[in-house]
Amino acid sequence: MILITGLLLAVLLVGLALVVNSAIYTENLSTREVEGSSQALADDPPTTERLTRSMREANYNSDTANYVERRSAIRQNVSTWNQHQMASSVRNGRLASSEVAAMQNGTRVIQSDTSDFMPGDDDIVAEITGLTLDPLGIEDRTTWIVAPDSKTRNFEMTVERASLQETRQSLLDAIGDLGSEILTGSDEFFVQTNRTTGSNEMWRIYLVNDVDNDSVATVLTEIEGGEENLRAVCSAKGDSVNVRLTEGTLVGDNGEVSCPELKQAFGQERNDIFYVGADEVDGSYQFIVDEERGSFESKVNDEYEDGGLIGSLLSGLGCLLDPDSCEPNIFSSSPSPDDPYTTTAVYDTSVEMTYQTDRMRFTRNLTVAPESSGLP
């Protein structure tokens, strides 16, 4: 009797151990699957790359497409990718899928032909050129606000080296003294950003002609407490150099030059963006902002009416021409060979990615803007 009782107890203990081990194994397996799927979705280069290239194609393949056409192109591309994902993953006993969750409309600003960086409104050009008005308090400069209170992506400009103020390597090497002639004359061009949310940061990116090295140099400074402090100097060789401001690179005859400090001038916050000395540079430029076209154009034009930053300075002229001239048109509304213009764009896209097995389901959103992925 004692022997039988002992055997039964042993069998029960072995069974209990098997149940516990099975539960631990199942939990570990489930945990590994969740961790693996989470990591796969968090670091999903194929989906990120596909979406990035899709957005680039939708934004840049036409200067006249409307929002519906651009968004439809992205949705179609994601749908095609989703079918590929599902077919590939099912063969492994799992299900991976992607679908568009949201898209944010934006505006792309373009100056496609080589010219100075002045606005498109001839009356405004005449006024800010003739009076060298400068809302930033810098004398003898032609300044205008190109993007007020905006988040900006894909901001790049291709500049002609010969149009920029000349300097020499020795001055660039000693640029710590910002009282030098390189930055205090009236002939240099720079981009200035003023934070409108989060902080009072103010940055400048000077573009100059380094004649010793046949290069375009960017000089990044930050203004703190009324003082201008050097943050970085970068350069690329060539008669024409592509400066990718929000990406932090320069591209010239010597290839791509990394200059990540440039990105600090824009950050992730909203900025007022100015061109200072806009008639002292020749080239082309483009960027994308996070507002729909009509809203963005109205906001820019408002700056040149009486209540705006530059308009308040111009109001004393009493609208030199007819009253209609008080309603500026800074950007052309259609592609123009001579003036900067606007078109529609998709600022960013969010995709819902799902990973599913017979034991679990994991979902997350991935938001992509072309530049943020680091892909060309």
Coordinates of C-alpha atoms in Angstrom, one line a residue:
M1 CA 0.0 0.0 0.0
I2 CA 2.8 2.4 0.9
L3 CA 4.6 1.4 -2.3
I4 CA 1.6 2.1 -4.4
T5 CA 1.0 5.5 -2.7
G6 CA 4.7 6.4 -3.4
L7 CA 4.4 5.5 -7.0
L8 CA 1.2 7.6 -7.4
L9 CA 2.9 10.6 -5.7
A10 CA 6.0 10.3 -8.0
V11 CA 3.7 10.2 -11.1
L12 CA 1.9 13.3 -9.9
L13 CA 5.2 15.2 -9.3
V14 CA 6.5 14.3 -12.7
G15 CA 3.3 15.4 -14.4
L16 CA 3.3 18.7 -12.5
A17 CA 6.9 19.3 -13.5
L18 CA 6.0 18.7 -17.2
V19 CA 3.1 21.1 -17.0
V20 CA 5.3 23.8 -15.4
N21 CA 8.1 23.3 -17.9
S22 CA 5.6 23.5 -20.7
A23 CA 4.2 26.7 -19.4
I24 CA 7.7 28.2 -19.0
Y25 CA 8.6 27.1 -22.5
T26 CA 5.5 28.6 -24.0
E27 CA 6.0 31.8 -22.2
N28 CA 9.6 32.0 -23.3
L29 CA 8.7 31.2 -26.8
S30 CA 5.9 33.8 -26.8
T31 CA 8.3 36.4 -25.3
R32 CA 10.9 35.7 -27.9
E33 CA 8.3 36.0 -30.6
V34 CA 7.0 39.3 -29.2
E35 CA 10.5 40.7 -28.8
G36 CA 11.5 39.5 -32.2
S37 CA 8.4 40.9 -34.0
S38 CA 8.7 44.2 -32.0
Q39 CA 12.3 44.6 -33.1
A40 CA 11.5 43.6 -36.6
L41 CA 8.8 46.2 -36.8
A42 CA 10.9 48.8 -35.0
D43 CA 13.8 48.3 -37.4
D44 CA 12.0 47.6 -40.6
P45 CA 14.4 48.9 -43.3
P46 CA 12.5 47.4 -46.3
T47 CA 9.2 49.2 -45.3
T48 CA 11.0 52.4 -44.4
E49 CA 12.9 52.4 -47.6
R50 CA 9.9 51.6 -49.8
L51 CA 7.8 54.3 -48.1
T52 CA 10.6 56.9 -48.4
R53 CA 11.2 56.3 -52.0
S54 CA 7.5 56.3 -52.6
M55 CA 7.1 59.7 -51.0
R56 CA 10.1 61.1 -52.9
E57 CA 8.6 59.9 -56.2
A58 CA 5.1 61.3 -55.3
N59 CA 6.5 64.7 -54.3
Y60 CA 9.1 65.2 -57.0
N61 CA 7.8 63.6 -60.2
S62 CA 5.5 66.5 -60.9
D63 CA 5.3 70.2 -60.1
T64 CA 1.6 70.4 -60.9
A65 CA 0.0 67.3 -59.2
N66 CA -2.7 68.0 -56.6
Y67 CA -2.9 66.4 -53.2
V68 CA -5.2 63.6 -54.3
E69 CA -2.8 62.5 -57.0
R70 CA 0.2 62.5 -54.7
R71 CA -1.6 60.7 -51.8
S72 CA -3.0 58.1 -54.2
A73 CA 0.4 57.4 -55.6
I74 CA 1.7 56.7 -52.1
R75 CA -1.3 54.6 -51.1
Q76 CA -0.9 52.5 -54.3
N77 CA 2.8 51.9 -53.6
V78 CA 2.2 50.9 -50.0
S79 CA -0.6 48.6 -51.2
T80 CA 1.7 46.9 -53.6
W81 CA 4.3 46.5 -50.9
N82 CA 1.7 45.1 -48.5
Q83 CA 0.8 42.3 -51.0
H84 CA 4.4 41.4 -51.3
Q85 CA 4.9 41.4 -47.5
M86 CA 1.8 39.2 -46.9
A87 CA 2.8 36.6 -49.6
S88 CA 6.3 36.4 -48.3
S89 CA 5.5 36.1 -44.6
V90 CA 2.7 33.5 -45.1
R91 CA 5.2 31.1 -46.4
N92 CA 6.9 31.2 -43.0
G93 CA 3.7 30.6 -41.1
R94 CA 3.4 34.3 -40.1
L95 CA 1.5 37.3 -41.4
A96 CA 3.2 40.7 -41.9
S97 CA 1.3 43.6 -43.4
S98 CA 1.4 47.4 -43.9
E99 CA -1.3 49.9 -44.6
V100 CA -1.4 53.7 -44.7
A101 CA -2.7 55.2 -41.4
A102 CA -2.4 58.9 -42.1
M103 CA -0.7 61.5 -44.3
Q104 CA 0.1 65.1 -43.6
N105 CA -0.2 67.6 -46.5
G106 CA 2.6 70.1 -47.0
T107 CA 3.9 72.6 -49.4
R108 CA 7.0 72.4 -51.6
V109 CA 8.7 75.7 -52.4
I110 CA 10.9 75.7 -55.5
Q111 CA 13.2 78.0 -57.4
S112 CA 14.2 75.8 -60.3
D113 CA 16.3 78.1 -62.4
T114 CA 19.5 79.8 -61.5
S115 CA 18.8 83.3 -60.3
D116 CA 19.2 85.4 -57.1
F117 CA 17.1 84.4 -54.1
M118 CA 14.7 87.4 -54.1
P119 CA 10.9 86.9 -53.9
G120 CA 8.7 86.7 -56.9
D121 CA 6.7 89.9 -56.3
D122 CA 8.3 92.7 -58.3
D123 CA 6.9 95.5 -56.1
I124 CA 8.3 93.8 -53.0
V125 CA 11.6 93.3 -54.7
A126 CA 11.8 96.9 -55.7
E127 CA 10.9 98.1 -52.2
I128 CA 13.2 95.8 -50.2
T129 CA 16.1 96.4 -52.7
G130 CA 15.7 100.2 -52.9
L131 CA 15.4 100.7 -49.2
T132 CA 17.6 97.8 -48.0
L133 CA 15.0 97.1 -45.4
D134 CA 15.9 94.6 -42.8
P135 CA 13.5 93.4 -40.0
L136 CA 16.5 91.8 -38.3
G137 CA 18.2 95.1 -37.7
I138 CA 21.1 94.3 -40.1
E139 CA 22.1 97.3 -42.2
D140 CA 22.5 97.4 -46.0
R141 CA 20.9 94.0 -46.6
T142 CA 18.0 92.9 -48.7
T143 CA 16.1 90.5 -46.4
W144 CA 12.9 88.6 -46.7
I145 CA 11.1 85.9 -44.7
V146 CA 10.9 82.8 -46.9
A147 CA 9.0 80.5 -44.5
P148 CA 7.3 81.9 -41.3
D149 CA 6.7 79.7 -38.3
S150 CA 7.2 76.5 -40.2
K151 CA 8.7 73.0 -39.7
T152 CA 10.9 72.3 -42.7
R153 CA 12.3 69.2 -44.4
N154 CA 14.4 68.6 -47.5
F155 CA 15.8 72.1 -47.5
E156 CA 18.6 72.3 -50.1
M157 CA 20.1 74.9 -52.4
T158 CA 22.5 74.7 -55.3
V159 CA 24.7 77.8 -55.3
E160 CA 27.1 79.3 -57.8
R161 CA 30.4 79.8 -56.1
A162 CA 31.3 82.9 -58.2
S163 CA 28.2 84.7 -56.9
L164 CA 29.3 84.5 -53.3
Q165 CA 31.5 86.8 -51.3
E166 CA 35.1 85.8 -51.6
T167 CA 37.2 84.8 -48.7
R168 CA 40.4 82.9 -48.1
Q169 CA 41.4 79.8 -46.2
S170 CA 43.4 81.9 -43.7
L171 CA 40.2 83.8 -42.8
L172 CA 38.2 80.6 -42.5
D173 CA 40.9 79.1 -40.2
A174 CA 40.6 82.2 -38.0
I175 CA 36.9 82.5 -38.2
G176 CA 36.6 82.3 -34.4
D177 CA 36.9 86.1 -34.5
L178 CA 33.5 86.9 -36.0
G179 CA 34.4 90.5 -36.2
S180 CA 36.4 89.8 -39.3
E181 CA 35.4 91.2 -42.7
I182 CA 34.0 87.9 -43.8
L183 CA 30.8 88.2 -41.9
T184 CA 30.4 92.0 -41.3
G185 CA 30.2 93.4 -44.9
S186 CA 27.1 93.9 -47.0
D187 CA 28.0 91.4 -49.7
E188 CA 27.6 88.0 -48.0
F189 CA 24.5 85.9 -48.1
F190 CA 23.2 83.8 -45.2
V191 CA 20.1 81.9 -44.0
Q192 CA 18.8 82.8 -40.6
T193 CA 16.5 80.7 -38.5
N194 CA 14.6 82.0 -35.4
R195 CA 12.8 79.4 -33.2
T196 CA 9.2 80.3 -32.8
T197 CA 8.4 77.5 -30.3
G198 CA 10.3 75.9 -27.5
S199 CA 13.2 78.3 -27.2
N200 CA 14.7 81.5 -28.4
E201 CA 17.5 80.0 -30.5
M202 CA 18.8 82.0 -33.4
W203 CA 21.1 80.5 -36.0
R204 CA 22.9 81.7 -39.2
I205 CA 24.4 79.8 -42.1
Y206 CA 26.7 81.9 -44.1
L207 CA 27.7 80.8 -47.7
V208 CA 31.0 82.1 -48.9
N209 CA 33.5 81.5 -51.8
D210 CA 36.7 80.0 -50.5
V211 CA 38.9 81.1 -53.4
D212 CA 42.1 79.4 -52.1
N213 CA 40.4 75.9 -52.4
D214 CA 37.8 76.6 -55.2
S215 CA 35.2 75.7 -52.7
V216 CA 31.9 76.8 -51.3
A217 CA 32.1 77.1 -47.5
T218 CA 29.2 77.1 -45.0
V219 CA 29.8 78.9 -41.7
L220 CA 27.3 78.0 -39.0
T221 CA 26.9 80.4 -36.1
E222 CA 24.6 80.6 -33.1
I223 CA 23.5 83.9 -31.6
E224 CA 23.3 83.8 -27.8
G225 CA 22.9 86.8 -25.5
G226 CA 23.6 89.2 -28.3
E227 CA 26.9 87.5 -29.3
E228 CA 27.5 85.4 -32.4
N229 CA 29.4 82.2 -31.7
L230 CA 30.9 79.9 -34.3
R231 CA 29.6 76.3 -34.4
A232 CA 31.0 74.8 -37.6
V233 CA 32.8 75.4 -40.9
C234 CA 32.4 73.0 -43.8
S235 CA 33.2 73.2 -47.5
A236 CA 32.9 71.4 -50.8
K237 CA 34.7 71.9 -54.0
G238 CA 33.2 73.1 -57.3
D239 CA 31.9 75.9 -59.3
S240 CA 28.4 74.8 -58.3
V241 CA 27.7 73.1 -54.9
N242 CA 24.6 71.5 -53.5
V243 CA 24.1 72.4 -49.8
R244 CA 21.6 70.2 -48.1
L245 CA 20.8 72.2 -45.0
T246 CA 18.3 70.0 -43.1
E247 CA 20.2 66.8 -44.1
G248 CA 23.6 68.2 -43.0
T249 CA 25.7 67.5 -46.1
L250 CA 27.4 69.4 -49.0
V251 CA 27.8 67.8 -52.4
G252 CA 30.5 69.1 -54.8
D253 CA 33.2 67.9 -57.1
N254 CA 34.9 66.0 -54.2
G255 CA 31.7 64.1 -53.5
E256 CA 29.5 64.3 -50.4
V257 CA 30.9 66.1 -47.4
S258 CA 29.2 65.5 -44.0
C259 CA 28.3 68.6 -42.0
P260 CA 25.7 67.4 -39.5
E261 CA 26.0 70.6 -37.4
L262 CA 23.9 72.4 -40.1
K263 CA 20.8 70.5 -38.9
Q264 CA 21.0 72.3 -35.6
A265 CA 19.8 75.5 -37.3
F266 CA 16.5 73.9 -37.9
G267 CA 16.0 71.2 -35.3
Q268 CA 12.6 69.6 -34.9
E269 CA 10.9 72.9 -33.9
R270 CA 9.1 75.6 -35.8
N271 CA 11.2 78.5 -37.2
D272 CA 11.0 81.8 -39.0
I273 CA 13.4 81.4 -41.9
F274 CA 15.0 84.4 -43.6
Y275 CA 17.2 85.0 -46.6
V276 CA 19.6 87.8 -45.7
G277 CA 21.5 89.4 -48.6
A278 CA 19.2 87.5 -51.0
D279 CA 20.5 89.5 -54.0
E280 CA 24.1 88.4 -53.2
V281 CA 23.7 84.8 -54.3
D282 CA 22.8 83.0 -57.5
G283 CA 21.4 79.5 -57.6
S284 CA 18.3 77.4 -57.1
Y285 CA 16.6 76.0 -53.9
Q286 CA 13.7 74.0 -52.7
F287 CA 12.2 72.8 -49.4
I288 CA 9.0 71.3 -47.9
V289 CA 7.0 72.8 -45.1
D290 CA 4.3 71.2 -42.9
E291 CA 1.3 73.3 -44.0
E292 CA -1.1 73.0 -46.9
R293 CA -0.3 75.2 -49.8
G294 CA -3.1 77.8 -49.4
S295 CA -2.4 78.2 -45.7
F296 CA 1.3 78.6 -46.2
E297 CA 1.0 81.1 -49.1
S298 CA -1.4 83.2 -47.0
K299 CA 0.9 83.1 -44.0
V300 CA 3.9 84.3 -46.1
N301 CA 1.9 87.0 -47.8
D302 CA 0.6 88.2 -44.4
E303 CA 4.2 89.0 -43.4
Y304 CA 4.2 91.6 -46.2
E305 CA 0.9 93.3 -45.3
D306 CA 0.7 96.0 -42.7
G307 CA 0.4 93.7 -39.7
G308 CA 3.3 91.5 -40.7
L309 CA 7.0 91.7 -39.7
I310 CA 8.2 93.1 -43.0
G311 CA 4.8 94.7 -43.9
S312 CA 5.0 96.9 -40.8
L313 CA 8.3 98.3 -42.2
L314 CA 6.8 98.8 -45.6
S315 CA 3.6 100.4 -44.4
G316 CA 5.2 103.8 -44.1
L317 CA 5.5 103.9 -47.9
G318 CA 1.7 104.1 -48.2
C319 CA 1.7 101.5 -50.9
L320 CA 3.7 103.3 -53.5
L321 CA 1.7 102.1 -56.4
D322 CA -2.0 101.3 -56.5
P323 CA -3.9 99.7 -53.5
D324 CA -3.7 96.3 -55.1
S325 CA 0.1 96.4 -54.6
C326 CA -0.6 96.1 -50.9
E327 CA -1.7 92.5 -51.5
P328 CA 1.7 90.8 -52.2
N329 CA 2.2 87.6 -54.1
I330 CA 5.6 86.4 -52.8
F331 CA 5.5 83.0 -54.5
S332 CA 4.1 82.2 -58.0
S333 CA 1.2 79.7 -57.8
S334 CA 2.4 77.8 -60.9
P335 CA 5.8 76.7 -62.2
S336 CA 7.8 79.8 -63.2
P337 CA 11.2 80.0 -64.9
D338 CA 12.0 83.3 -63.2
D339 CA 10.4 83.3 -59.7
P340 CA 10.1 81.0 -56.8
Y341 CA 6.8 79.1 -56.8
T342 CA 4.8 76.6 -54.7
T343 CA 3.3 73.2 -55.3
T344 CA 1.6 70.5 -53.2
A345 CA 3.5 67.9 -51.3
V346 CA 3.1 65.2 -48.7
Y347 CA 5.0 66.2 -45.6
D348 CA 5.0 62.8 -43.9
T349 CA 3.2 59.5 -44.0
S350 CA 2.3 57.1 -41.2
V351 CA 2.0 53.4 -41.9
E352 CA 0.4 50.8 -39.5
M353 CA 2.5 47.7 -39.5
T354 CA 1.1 44.4 -38.2
Y355 CA 3.0 41.1 -37.3
Q356 CA 0.8 38.1 -36.5
T357 CA 1.4 34.4 -35.6
D358 CA -1.0 31.8 -34.2
R359 CA 0.1 32.9 -30.7
M360 CA 0.2 36.7 -30.8
R361 CA -0.4 39.9 -32.7
F362 CA 1.8 43.0 -32.7
T363 CA 1.0 46.4 -34.2
R364 CA 2.8 49.7 -34.4
N365 CA 2.8 52.9 -36.4
L366 CA 5.8 54.0 -38.4
T367 CA 5.9 57.7 -39.5
V368 CA 8.3 58.5 -42.3
A369 CA 9.4 61.7 -44.0
P370 CA 11.9 61.2 -46.8
E371 CA 14.8 63.0 -45.1
S372 CA 14.3 61.4 -41.7
S373 CA 15.2 58.0 -43.0
G374 CA 18.7 59.0 -44.1
L375 CA 18.1 57.5 -47.5
P376 CA 19.0 59.5 -50.7

